[in-house]
mmCIF file of C-alpha atoms in Angstrom:
data_model
loop_
_atom_site.group_PDB
_atom_site.id
_atom_site.type_symbol
_atom_site.label_atom_id
_atom_site.label_comp_id
_atom_site.label_asym_id
_atom_site.label_seq_id
_atom_site.Cartn_x
_atom_site.Cartn_y
_atom_site.Cartn_z
ATOM 1 C CA MET A 79 0.278 -0.002 0.128
ATOM 2 C CA SER A 80 1.257 3.483 -0.812
ATOM 3 C CA ALA A 81 1.623 6.343 1.714
ATOM 4 C CA PHE A 82 -1.514 7.546 1.032
ATOM 5 C CA LYS A 83 -4.635 5.956 1.301
ATOM 6 C CA ASN A 84 -7.002 7.961 -1.137
ATOM 7 C CA THR A 85 -4.811 8.255 -4.103
ATOM 8 C CA GLY A 86 -7.689 8.208 -6.240
ATOM 9 C CA HIS A 87 -8.997 11.465 -5.506
ATOM 10 C CA LEU A 88 -5.894 13.350 -5.915
ATOM 11 C CA LEU A 89 -5.455 11.191 -9.480
ATOM 12 C CA ARG A 90 -9.183 12.603 -10.225
ATOM 13 C CA PHE A 91 -8.525 16.497 -9.283
ATOM 14 C CA ALA A 92 -5.115 16.421 -11.290
ATOM 15 C CA GLY A 93 -7.316 14.738 -14.040
ATOM 16 C CA LEU A 94 -9.438 17.669 -13.639
ATOM 17 C CA PHE A 95 -6.935 20.301 -13.912
ATOM 18 C CA VAL A 96 -5.564 18.771 -16.703
ATOM 19 C CA ILE A 97 -9.215 19.243 -18.807
ATOM 20 C CA ALA A 98 -9.850 22.470 -17.232
ATOM 21 C CA PHE A 99 -6.334 23.359 -18.876
ATOM 22 C CA PHE A 100 -7.393 22.322 -21.909
ATOM 23 C CA ILE A 101 -10.489 23.733 -22.083
ATOM 24 C CA PHE A 102 -9.042 27.195 -21.198
ATOM 25 C CA LEU A 103 -6.444 26.812 -24.256
ATOM 26 C CA ILE A 104 -9.177 25.757 -26.159
ATOM 27 C CA VAL A 105 -11.610 28.923 -25.090
ATOM 28 C CA ARG A 106 -8.588 31.055 -25.341
ATOM 29 C CA HIS A 107 -7.987 30.206 -29.152
ATOM 30 C CA PHE A 108 -11.088 31.335 -30.144
ATOM 31 C CA VAL A 109 -11.661 34.393 -28.120
ATOM 32 C CA VAL A 110 -8.305 35.881 -28.239
ATOM 33 C CA PRO A 111 -8.166 38.162 -31.566
ATOM 34 C CA LYS A 112 -6.098 36.516 -34.263
ATOM 35 C CA SER A 113 -3.702 39.810 -34.421
ATOM 36 C CA PHE A 114 -2.985 39.771 -30.755
ATOM 37 C CA GLY A 115 0.312 39.964 -30.017
ATOM 38 C CA GLU A 116 1.289 40.513 -33.414
ATOM 39 C CA TYR A 117 3.096 43.443 -32.685
ATOM 40 C CA GLY A 118 2.961 43.892 -28.768
ATOM 41 C CA HIS A 119 0.235 43.648 -25.974
ATOM 42 C CA TYR A 120 -2.600 44.872 -28.358
ATOM 43 C CA ARG A 121 -4.245 44.039 -30.846
ATOM 44 C CA GLY A 122 -2.771 44.560 -33.936
ATOM 45 C CA ASN A 123 -4.936 45.029 -36.190
ATOM 46 C CA ALA A 124 -6.508 48.425 -34.502
ATOM 47 C CA ILE A 125 -3.309 49.900 -36.217
ATOM 48 C CA LYS A 126 -4.693 48.965 -39.569
ATOM 49 C CA GLU A 127 -8.440 49.986 -38.283
ATOM 50 C CA ASP A 128 -7.222 53.209 -37.239
ATOM 51 C CA ALA A 129 -5.275 53.340 -40.788
ATOM 52 C CA ALA A 130 -8.498 52.442 -42.832
ATOM 53 C CA ARG A 131 -10.349 55.828 -41.053
ATOM 54 C CA PRO A 132 -12.051 57.963 -43.584
ATOM 55 C CA SER A 133 -10.942 61.383 -44.678
ATOM 56 C CA TYR A 134 -12.080 64.969 -45.247
ATOM 57 C CA TYR A 135 -9.382 66.630 -46.539
ATOM 58 C CA ALA A 136 -7.755 65.694 -49.717
ATOM 59 C CA GLY A 137 -4.499 67.779 -49.443
ATOM 60 C CA HIS A 138 -3.255 70.577 -51.528
ATOM 61 C CA GLU A 139 -1.554 68.284 -54.286
ATOM 62 C CA ALA A 140 -5.179 66.841 -55.093
ATOM 63 C CA CYS A 141 -6.238 70.438 -56.224
ATOM 64 C CA GLU A 142 -3.485 71.608 -57.688
ATOM 65 C CA GLY A 143 -3.810 68.655 -60.384
ATOM 66 C CA CYS A 144 -7.047 70.886 -61.680
ATOM 67 C CA HIS A 145 -6.286 73.913 -60.463
ATOM 68 C CA SER A 146 -2.941 74.429 -61.707
ATOM 69 C CA ASP A 147 -4.125 78.163 -62.632
ATOM 70 C CA VAL A 148 -4.388 79.024 -59.116
ATOM 71 C CA ALA A 149 -2.056 77.077 -58.136
ATOM 72 C CA ASP A 150 0.779 79.377 -60.650
ATOM 73 C CA LYS A 151 -0.898 82.342 -59.052
ATOM 74 C CA LYS A 152 -0.627 81.408 -55.483
ATOM 75 C CA SER A 153 3.078 79.873 -55.931
ATOM 76 C CA HIS A 154 4.270 83.626 -56.629
ATOM 77 C CA GLY A 155 2.419 85.741 -53.923
ATOM 78 C CA LYS A 156 2.472 85.700 -49.985
ATOM 79 C CA HIS A 157 -0.172 82.997 -49.805
ATOM 80 C CA ALA A 158 2.572 80.346 -51.351
ATOM 81 C CA HIS A 159 2.758 77.961 -48.372
ATOM 82 C CA VAL A 160 -0.912 78.290 -47.327
ATOM 83 C CA ASN A 161 -2.872 75.188 -48.341
ATOM 84 C CA CYS A 162 -6.197 75.100 -50.359
ATOM 85 C CA GLU A 163 -8.067 73.823 -47.759
ATOM 86 C CA ALA A 164 -7.023 75.878 -44.686
ATOM 87 C CA CYS A 165 -9.373 78.554 -46.307
ATOM 88 C CA HIS A 166 -11.946 76.419 -48.475
ATOM 89 C CA GLY A 167 -12.538 73.919 -46.078
ATOM 90 C CA PRO A 168 -12.350 69.925 -46.659
ATOM 91 C CA GLN A 169 -12.123 69.240 -49.972
ATOM 92 C CA LEU A 170 -12.317 65.512 -50.354
ATOM 93 C CA ALA A 171 -15.235 65.006 -51.488
ATOM 94 C CA HIS A 172 -15.027 67.641 -54.247
ATOM 95 C CA ALA A 173 -11.580 65.926 -55.117
ATOM 96 C CA SER A 174 -12.861 62.342 -55.310
ATOM 97 C CA ALA A 175 -15.984 62.675 -57.347
ATOM 98 C CA ASP A 176 -16.560 61.560 -60.547
ATOM 99 C CA ASP A 177 -18.342 64.582 -61.126
ATOM 100 C CA PRO A 178 -16.706 67.509 -59.012
ATOM 101 C CA SER A 179 -19.339 70.452 -59.802
ATOM 102 C CA LYS A 180 -21.913 68.292 -57.745
ATOM 103 C CA HIS A 181 -19.653 68.762 -54.733
ATOM 104 C CA LYS A 182 -18.836 72.909 -55.210
ATOM 105 C CA PRO A 183 -17.101 73.911 -52.500
ATOM 106 C CA VAL A 184 -18.684 76.990 -50.848
ATOM 107 C CA LEU A 185 -16.824 80.799 -51.492
ATOM 108 C CA PRO A 186 -15.733 81.658 -48.403
ATOM 109 C CA ASP A 187 -16.494 85.356 -47.561
ATOM 110 C CA THR A 188 -13.388 87.343 -47.029
ATOM 111 C CA THR A 189 -14.975 89.296 -44.743
ATOM 112 C CA VAL A 190 -15.236 87.054 -41.748
ATOM 113 C CA LEU A 191 -11.823 84.301 -43.403
ATOM 114 C CA CYS A 192 -9.252 86.636 -43.789
ATOM 115 C CA LYS A 193 -9.831 88.221 -40.101
ATOM 116 C CA GLN A 194 -9.009 84.740 -38.770
ATOM 117 C CA CYS A 195 -5.694 85.214 -39.660
ATOM 118 C CA HIS A 196 -4.962 88.740 -39.924
ATOM 119 C CA ALA A 197 -7.011 90.715 -37.534
ATOM 120 C CA ALA A 198 -4.231 92.559 -35.114
ATOM 121 C CA SER A 199 -3.496 91.590 -31.983
ATOM 122 C CA ALA A 200 -0.405 92.207 -29.862
ATOM 123 C CA ALA A 201 -0.543 88.213 -29.074
ATOM 124 C CA LYS A 202 0.758 87.419 -32.335
ATOM 125 C CA PRO A 203 4.194 87.583 -33.915
ATOM 126 C CA LYS A 204 5.482 90.936 -34.225
ATOM 127 C CA ASN A 205 6.166 90.088 -37.928
ATOM 128 C CA PHE A 206 3.300 89.062 -38.815
ATOM 129 C CA PRO A 207 0.833 91.045 -40.864
ATOM 130 C CA GLN A 208 -2.131 92.266 -39.155
ATOM 131 C CA VAL A 209 -4.773 95.092 -40.165
ATOM 132 C CA GLY A 210 -7.106 96.838 -37.312
ATOM 133 C CA ASP A 211 -10.579 97.300 -37.872
ATOM 134 C CA ASP A 212 -9.862 101.127 -39.325
ATOM 135 C CA HIS A 213 -8.715 99.196 -42.183
ATOM 136 C CA MET A 214 -11.188 100.100 -44.717
ATOM 137 C CA PRO A 215 -14.387 99.316 -42.748
ATOM 138 C CA GLY A 216 -17.132 97.910 -44.574
ATOM 139 C CA MET A 217 -15.191 96.522 -47.564
ATOM 140 C CA ALA A 218 -14.655 92.821 -48.273
ATOM 141 C CA CYS A 219 -11.041 92.219 -48.297
ATOM 142 C CA LYS A 220 -10.857 90.917 -51.867
ATOM 143 C CA ASP A 221 -12.249 94.079 -53.407
ATOM 144 C CA CYS A 222 -8.436 95.248 -53.110
ATOM 145 C CA HIS A 223 -6.502 91.699 -52.352
ATOM 146 C CA ASN A 224 -6.581 88.949 -54.821
ATOM 147 C CA PRO A 225 -6.356 86.334 -51.505
ATOM 148 C CA HIS A 226 -4.521 83.696 -53.543
ATOM 149 C CA SER A 227 -1.501 85.930 -54.253
ATOM 150 C CA PRO A 228 -2.492 89.130 -51.660
ATOM 151 C CA ALA A 229 0.061 91.870 -52.776
ATOM 152 C CA MET A 230 -1.742 94.741 -54.060
ATOM 153 C CA ASP A 231 -2.235 94.853 -57.308
ATOM 154 C CA GLN A 232 -3.220 98.267 -57.573
ATOM 155 C CA ALA A 233 -3.877 101.389 -55.527
ATOM 156 C CA PRO A 234 -7.569 101.135 -54.024
ATOM 157 C CA ALA A 235 -7.835 104.546 -56.062
ATOM 158 C CA GLU A 236 -10.914 106.358 -54.975
ATOM 159 C CA LYS A 237 -11.589 103.986 -52.488
ATOM 160 C CA THR A 238 -8.517 104.923 -50.584
ATOM 161 C CA ALA A 239 -9.974 107.700 -47.791
ATOM 162 C CA SER A 240 -7.481 109.618 -45.749
ATOM 163 C CA THR A 241 -7.786 108.117 -42.662
ATOM 164 C CA SER A 242 -6.987 104.548 -44.405
ATOM 165 C CA LYS A 243 -3.623 102.575 -43.017
ATOM 166 C CA ALA A 244 -2.177 100.235 -45.037
ATOM 167 C CA PRO A 245 -1.281 96.866 -43.252
ATOM 168 C CA GLN A 246 2.075 96.336 -41.844
ATOM 169 C CA GLY A 247 4.200 94.088 -40.219
ATOM 170 C CA GLY A 248 3.154 94.778 -36.652
ATOM 171 C CA LYS A 249 -0.246 95.973 -35.237
ATOM 172 C CA LYS A 250 -2.101 98.737 -36.181
ATOM 173 C CA MET B 197 -20.598 13.787 -23.046
ATOM 174 C CA MET B 198 -17.624 15.766 -24.113
ATOM 175 C CA ASN B 199 -19.380 16.671 -27.445
ATOM 176 C CA ARG B 200 -21.763 18.635 -25.729
ATOM 177 C CA ARG B 201 -19.782 20.053 -23.549
ATOM 178 C CA GLN B 202 -17.440 21.031 -26.399
ATOM 179 C CA ILE B 203 -20.828 22.640 -27.953
ATOM 180 C CA LEU B 204 -21.356 24.487 -25.239
ATOM 181 C CA ILE B 205 -18.021 25.801 -25.001
ATOM 182 C CA LEU B 206 -17.623 26.324 -28.399
ATOM 183 C CA LEU B 207 -20.751 28.027 -29.225
ATOM 184 C CA PRO B 208 -20.283 31.788 -28.085
ATOM 185 C CA ALA B 209 -16.660 31.714 -28.944
ATOM 186 C CA ALA B 210 -17.432 30.701 -32.300
ATOM 187 C CA ALA B 211 -20.048 33.541 -32.489
ATOM 188 C CA ILE B 212 -17.084 36.185 -31.446
ATOM 189 C CA ALA B 213 -14.662 34.660 -34.182
ATOM 190 C CA TRP B 214 -17.270 34.301 -36.445
ATOM 191 C CA LYS B 215 -18.052 38.094 -36.205
ATOM 192 C CA SER B 216 -14.339 38.770 -36.506
ATOM 193 C CA VAL B 217 -14.030 37.315 -39.631
ATOM 194 C CA LEU B 218 -17.210 38.817 -41.214
ATOM 195 C CA ALA B 219 -15.398 42.101 -40.208
ATOM 196 C CA GLY B 220 -12.600 40.796 -42.462
ATOM 197 C CA THR B 221 -8.793 42.451 -42.147
ATOM 198 C CA PRO B 222 -8.186 45.630 -42.674
ATOM 199 C CA GLU B 223 -5.990 46.286 -45.349
ATOM 200 C CA MET B 224 -3.456 49.113 -44.927
ATOM 201 C CA SER B 225 -1.340 51.190 -47.472
ATOM 202 C CA PRO B 226 0.824 48.257 -49.155
ATOM 203 C CA ASN B 227 4.031 50.425 -49.489
ATOM 204 C CA TYR B 228 3.800 51.513 -45.672
ATOM 205 C CA LYS B 229 6.508 49.608 -43.853
ATOM 206 C CA LEU B 230 5.310 50.207 -39.578
ATOM 207 C CA SER B 231 9.178 49.606 -38.814
ATOM 208 C CA GLU B 232 10.408 52.434 -40.793
ATOM 209 C CA HIS B 233 9.053 55.646 -38.985
ATOM 210 C CA TRP B 234 9.022 56.778 -35.958
ATOM 211 C CA TRP B 235 6.556 59.747 -35.852
ATOM 212 C CA SER B 236 6.697 63.157 -34.270
ATOM 213 C CA MET B 237 5.632 66.881 -34.653
ATOM 214 C CA LEU B 238 7.605 70.021 -34.867
ATOM 215 C CA ILE B 239 5.932 73.142 -33.132
ATOM 216 C CA ASP B 240 7.525 76.445 -33.971
ATOM 217 C CA ILE B 241 5.954 79.204 -31.236
ATOM 218 C CA THR B 242 7.578 81.912 -33.223
ATOM 219 C CA LYS B 243 5.221 80.903 -36.162
ATOM 220 C CA CYS B 244 2.027 80.579 -34.284
ATOM 221 C CA ILE B 245 -0.831 83.221 -34.805
ATOM 222 C CA GLY B 246 -3.749 81.731 -32.677
ATOM 223 C CA CYS B 247 -5.842 81.060 -35.575
ATOM 224 C CA GLY B 248 -7.747 77.800 -34.631
ATOM 225 C CA ASN B 249 -7.263 76.473 -37.982
ATOM 226 C CA CYS B 250 -5.655 73.368 -36.533
ATOM 227 C CA VAL B 251 -8.210 72.797 -34.430
ATOM 228 C CA ARG B 252 -11.404 73.012 -36.592
ATOM 229 C CA ALA B 253 -9.460 71.110 -39.089
ATOM 230 C CA CYS B 254 -8.785 68.388 -37.086
ATOM 231 C CA SER B 255 -12.130 68.167 -35.496
ATOM 232 C CA GLN B 256 -13.697 68.114 -38.993
ATOM 233 C CA GLU B 257 -10.999 65.146 -40.013
ATOM 234 C CA ASN B 258 -11.366 63.279 -36.981
ATOM 235 C CA ASN B 259 -15.123 63.600 -36.346
ATOM 236 C CA VAL B 260 -14.322 65.232 -32.718
ATOM 237 C CA PRO B 261 -17.137 65.633 -30.509
ATOM 238 C CA ASP B 262 -18.107 68.998 -29.808
ATOM 239 C CA GLY B 263 -17.011 70.488 -26.663
ATOM 240 C CA HIS B 264 -13.777 68.140 -27.066
ATOM 241 C CA PHE B 265 -10.119 68.465 -27.976
ATOM 242 C CA ARG B 266 -7.573 66.322 -29.828
ATOM 243 C CA THR B 267 -5.683 69.561 -30.512
ATOM 244 C CA TRP B 268 -6.084 72.709 -29.210
ATOM 245 C CA VAL B 269 -4.325 75.970 -28.642
ATOM 246 C CA GLU B 270 -3.586 78.168 -25.598
ATOM 247 C CA ARG B 271 -2.793 81.750 -24.919
ATOM 248 C CA TYR B 272 -0.408 82.211 -22.630
ATOM 249 C CA HIS B 273 -0.038 85.916 -21.105
ATOM 250 C CA VAL B 274 3.102 86.595 -19.084
ATOM 251 C CA ASN B 275 3.308 89.917 -16.931
ATOM 252 C CA ASP B 276 7.277 90.021 -16.090
ATOM 253 C CA GLU B 277 6.815 90.836 -12.622
ATOM 254 C CA ASN B 278 5.069 86.916 -11.858
ATOM 255 C CA MET B 279 6.624 84.829 -14.418
ATOM 256 C CA THR B 280 5.653 81.650 -12.947
ATOM 257 C CA GLU B 281 2.275 82.214 -13.102
ATOM 258 C CA PRO B 282 0.731 82.953 -16.169
ATOM 259 C CA VAL B 283 -2.719 83.825 -17.603
ATOM 260 C CA VAL B 284 -3.745 81.260 -20.185
ATOM 261 C CA ILE B 285 -6.794 80.945 -21.866
ATOM 262 C CA SER B 286 -8.245 78.301 -24.425
ATOM 263 C CA PRO B 287 -11.514 79.803 -25.445
ATOM 264 C CA GLU B 288 -13.734 76.509 -26.877
ATOM 265 C CA GLY B 289 -9.859 75.180 -27.713
ATOM 266 C CA GLY B 290 -8.673 78.397 -29.710
ATOM 267 C CA ILE B 291 -11.763 76.726 -32.722
ATOM 268 C CA HIS B 292 -12.829 80.249 -33.213
ATOM 269 C CA GLY B 293 -9.258 82.016 -32.685
ATOM 270 C CA PHE B 294 -9.051 84.524 -29.847
ATOM 271 C CA PRO B 295 -9.816 87.681 -28.581
ATOM 272 C CA ALA B 296 -7.258 90.767 -29.753
ATOM 273 C CA THR B 297 -5.490 92.480 -27.469
ATOM 274 C CA THR B 298 -3.560 95.664 -27.404
ATOM 275 C CA ASP B 299 -1.892 95.207 -24.138
ATOM 276 C CA THR B 300 1.799 95.728 -25.295
ATOM 277 C CA SER B 301 3.277 95.574 -21.880
ATOM 278 C CA ASP B 302 3.192 92.049 -20.700
ATOM 279 C CA LYS B 303 4.382 88.927 -22.989
ATOM 280 C CA TYR B 304 1.611 87.242 -25.397
ATOM 281 C CA PHE B 305 2.117 84.009 -26.890
ATOM 282 C CA PHE B 306 0.676 80.834 -28.283
ATOM 283 C CA VAL B 307 1.136 77.242 -27.739
ATOM 284 C CA PRO B 308 -0.742 75.029 -29.706
ATOM 285 C CA LYS B 309 -1.049 71.367 -28.225
ATOM 286 C CA LEU B 310 -1.869 67.853 -28.377
ATOM 287 C CA CYS B 311 -0.988 64.657 -27.588
ATOM 288 C CA ASN B 312 2.856 64.068 -27.129
ATOM 289 C CA HIS B 313 2.890 61.189 -28.541
ATOM 290 C CA CYS B 314 5.599 60.177 -25.567
ATOM 291 C CA ALA B 315 8.016 57.347 -26.297
ATOM 292 C CA ASP B 316 7.385 56.060 -22.205
ATOM 293 C CA SER B 317 3.817 56.839 -22.223
ATOM 294 C CA PRO B 318 1.877 57.044 -18.523
ATOM 295 C CA CYS B 319 -1.102 56.602 -20.583
ATOM 296 C CA THR B 320 -0.212 53.333 -21.789
ATOM 297 C CA GLN B 321 1.206 52.034 -18.932
ATOM 298 C CA VAL B 322 -1.812 52.419 -16.800
ATOM 299 C CA CYS B 323 -4.517 51.037 -19.025
ATOM 300 C CA PRO B 324 -6.176 47.967 -17.438
ATOM 301 C CA VAL B 325 -7.028 46.021 -20.573
ATOM 302 C CA GLY B 326 -3.873 46.863 -23.106
ATOM 303 C CA ALA B 327 -6.555 48.964 -25.273
ATOM 304 C CA THR B 328 -3.935 52.277 -25.541
ATOM 305 C CA PHE B 329 -0.459 51.161 -27.022
ATOM 306 C CA ILE B 330 2.284 52.939 -28.958
ATOM 307 C CA SER B 331 2.783 51.274 -32.154
ATOM 308 C CA PRO B 332 5.625 50.423 -33.803
ATOM 309 C CA ASP B 333 5.648 53.739 -35.634
ATOM 310 C CA GLY B 334 5.261 55.556 -32.428
ATOM 311 C CA VAL B 335 1.811 56.469 -32.453
ATOM 312 C CA VAL B 336 0.161 56.530 -29.228
ATOM 313 C CA MET B 337 -3.532 54.808 -29.865
ATOM 314 C CA VAL B 338 -6.325 53.543 -28.496
ATOM 315 C CA ASP B 339 -8.421 50.109 -29.694
ATOM 316 C CA ARG B 340 -11.926 51.221 -29.374
ATOM 317 C CA THR B 341 -12.999 47.413 -29.272
ATOM 318 C CA TYR B 342 -10.949 46.957 -26.178
ATOM 319 C CA CYS B 343 -11.522 50.101 -24.375
ATOM 320 C CA LEU B 344 -13.794 50.312 -21.258
ATOM 321 C CA GLY B 345 -14.030 53.631 -20.873
ATOM 322 C CA CYS B 346 -12.315 53.613 -17.505
ATOM 323 C CA ALA B 347 -10.434 56.723 -17.554
ATOM 324 C CA TYR B 348 -7.803 55.710 -16.035
ATOM 325 C CA CYS B 349 -5.261 57.376 -19.146
ATOM 326 C CA VAL B 350 -7.232 60.295 -19.278
ATOM 327 C CA GLN B 351 -6.000 60.999 -15.215
ATOM 328 C CA ALA B 352 -2.528 59.528 -16.082
ATOM 329 C CA CYS B 353 -1.833 62.205 -19.236
ATOM 330 C CA PRO B 354 0.576 64.758 -17.838
ATOM 331 C CA TYR B 355 -0.729 66.972 -20.846
ATOM 332 C CA GLY B 356 -4.386 66.569 -20.634
ATOM 333 C CA CYS B 357 -4.429 65.248 -24.094
ATOM 334 C CA ARG B 358 -7.500 62.378 -23.816
ATOM 335 C CA TYR B 359 -10.869 62.792 -22.992
ATOM 336 C CA ILE B 360 -13.946 60.269 -22.788
ATOM 337 C CA HIS B 361 -16.150 60.283 -26.200
ATOM 338 C CA PRO B 362 -19.251 60.881 -25.338
ATOM 339 C CA GLU B 363 -21.159 58.890 -27.941
ATOM 340 C CA LEU B 364 -18.777 55.724 -27.758
ATOM 341 C CA GLU B 365 -17.783 56.117 -24.234
ATOM 342 C CA VAL B 366 -14.310 54.853 -25.286
ATOM 343 C CA ALA B 367 -10.929 57.083 -24.810
ATOM 344 C CA ASP B 368 -10.297 59.259 -27.437
ATOM 345 C CA LYS B 369 -7.235 61.286 -28.501
ATOM 346 C CA CYS B 370 -5.092 62.614 -31.337
ATOM 347 C CA ASP B 371 -3.410 59.543 -33.161
ATOM 348 C CA LEU B 372 -1.494 61.837 -35.506
ATOM 349 C CA CYS B 373 -4.313 61.671 -38.018
ATOM 350 C CA TYR B 374 -3.053 57.997 -38.778
ATOM 351 C CA HIS B 375 -5.383 57.492 -41.530
ATOM 352 C CA ARG B 376 -3.329 60.096 -43.146
ATOM 353 C CA ILE B 377 0.292 59.570 -42.331
ATOM 354 C CA THR B 378 0.199 55.982 -43.854
ATOM 355 C CA GLN B 379 -0.897 57.395 -47.019
ATOM 356 C CA GLY B 380 2.126 59.903 -47.057
ATOM 357 C CA LEU B 381 -0.354 62.547 -46.198
ATOM 358 C CA THR B 382 0.513 65.026 -43.554
ATOM 359 C CA THR B 383 -1.767 65.509 -40.698
ATOM 360 C CA ALA B 384 -5.185 67.547 -40.688
ATOM 361 C CA CYS B 385 -3.637 70.305 -38.584
ATOM 362 C CA CYS B 386 -0.384 70.519 -40.585
ATOM 363 C CA GLU B 387 -1.826 70.573 -43.831
ATOM 364 C CA ASN B 388 -4.082 73.626 -42.584
ATOM 365 C CA CYS B 389 -1.717 75.671 -40.745
ATOM 366 C CA PRO B 390 -1.399 78.658 -42.659
ATOM 367 C CA THR B 391 2.180 79.838 -41.152
ATOM 368 C CA GLY B 392 3.951 76.451 -41.157
ATOM 369 C CA ALA B 393 3.904 76.600 -37.253
ATOM 370 C CA ARG B 394 3.107 72.652 -37.344
ATOM 371 C CA GLN B 395 5.213 69.902 -38.987
ATOM 372 C CA LEU B 396 4.980 66.230 -38.587
ATOM 373 C CA ALA B 397 8.412 64.828 -38.697
ATOM 374 C CA ASP B 398 9.684 61.323 -39.036
ATOM 375 C CA LEU B 399 12.592 60.939 -36.829
ATOM 376 C CA LYS B 400 13.453 57.472 -38.474
ATOM 377 C CA ASP B 401 13.782 59.746 -41.810
ATOM 378 C CA PRO B 402 17.502 61.131 -42.161
ATOM 379 C CA LYS B 403 16.296 63.266 -45.214
ATOM 380 C CA ASP B 404 13.899 64.849 -42.849
ATOM 381 C CA PRO B 405 14.552 68.389 -41.909
ATOM 382 C CA ILE B 406 13.651 68.290 -38.219
ATOM 383 C CA HIS B 407 17.094 66.588 -37.737
ATOM 384 C CA GLU B 408 19.202 69.924 -39.398
ATOM 385 C CA PHE B 409 15.945 71.932 -36.929
ATOM 386 C CA LEU B 410 16.878 70.199 -33.472
ATOM 387 C CA ARG B 411 20.057 70.647 -34.247
ATOM 388 C CA THR B 412 20.517 74.344 -34.787
ATOM 389 C CA HIS B 413 17.444 76.018 -32.882
ATOM 390 C CA SER B 414 16.347 75.810 -29.077
ATOM 391 C CA VAL B 415 14.078 72.971 -28.765
ATOM 392 C CA GLN B 416 12.048 72.024 -26.017
ATOM 393 C CA VAL B 417 9.439 69.144 -24.955
ATOM 394 C CA LEU B 418 6.775 69.974 -22.475
ATOM 395 C CA LYS B 419 7.314 68.700 -18.938
ATOM 396 C CA PRO B 420 10.545 67.324 -19.551
ATOM 397 C CA GLN B 421 11.160 66.389 -15.672
ATOM 398 C CA MET B 422 8.398 63.971 -15.954
ATOM 399 C CA ALA B 423 10.541 61.736 -18.479
ATOM 400 C CA THR B 424 7.621 60.954 -20.706
ATOM 401 C CA GLY B 425 9.325 60.945 -23.975
ATOM 402 C CA ALA B 426 7.355 63.569 -25.296
ATOM 403 C CA LYS B 427 7.543 63.689 -28.735
ATOM 404 C CA VAL B 428 6.494 66.846 -29.705
ATOM 405 C CA PHE B 429 9.342 69.035 -29.829
ATOM 406 C CA TYR B 430 8.579 73.195 -29.394
ATOM 407 C CA ASN B 431 10.298 75.717 -30.690
ATOM 408 C CA GLU B 432 11.435 78.862 -28.835
ATOM 409 C CA LEU B 433 8.990 77.529 -25.924
ATOM 410 C CA ASP B 434 8.762 80.042 -22.817
ATOM 411 C CA GLY B 435 9.808 78.495 -19.709
ATOM 412 C CA SER B 436 5.922 79.410 -18.234
ATOM 413 C CA VAL B 437 4.579 77.101 -20.114
ATOM 414 C CA HIS B 438 3.132 74.297 -18.055
#
């Protein structure tokens, strides 16, 4: 006789333990996603899912393919490094459409748009061109400036009031 | 007996497996190699005009819920008699710009903020379920299907870059527009910054201009004392910024 009287109890218990272990392995095989641990302690496919999200901004290269005239004009002016969608908003729907005219972008209102960057404030860098409210009140910026190349093409003639101040680097 | 047992065990597991089979394996851009990139961003304080274009672009590109921000802009107001306690405002994250000021007696400047994509990020260390992680190309991400919304990571981030998405009830944050950078595009914020104050940079690309910039400029990261390995570099960052 062995030292233990009831070895059978222990063997049955050990048997249950082994069975439970295999059940655990089977369940784990099905429950843990295939890509878990592909790169680390996380689901590898989460990276691919994130990369597959839809986009809304097309990027300026997409615009320049068709609108080469604007791109050319812009490239010689002060706004050469301002990308198209910074002012025109997200345009992937327009750029990727079979018929882009069906997704026509809304023309921005220059009385609102230009101020977002150029409204005078002491908080802005001193060398950034800024205009105060006293510069041509009531007029749209594009009446005198081409937004794609905003240098003054011509003096605003009779519109130039003696009180108006030209925008300069620095605040008004 | 084993058959019935196995079937009972396998039924729910099979249902889960079938769901993931139906969802399919998403495809990445074929030319994109995870191991060839280590993403970061360069922010030039001297160029930021506080226009809010980056915040607007980010919100639209990433469907960021109202009142929450993946990137935002802060305006610092530093009085020279109290340099260590700046007055910081960020009205609606700066999405509509900032109120104009004519005060030239104090120092004002803008600080755009976003996830720092830390190499040793506190947020990924505290996640109890492995839902947030740093990808092999250096982007801190959230797996929305794993996240429980416990918000431990929101507390752990020393930069306040995370929030709980009010509809999905999962943690959400900047992922450097991962869907764009893997296609060879830049992020929505960098694309739409009119002054070039924000530049996406790839530290593993030897031709990236960031290397020369880091060598030749006075560059800082936020809260370096936290040793987070932050990868958003600020040019000319003022000492009062926290």
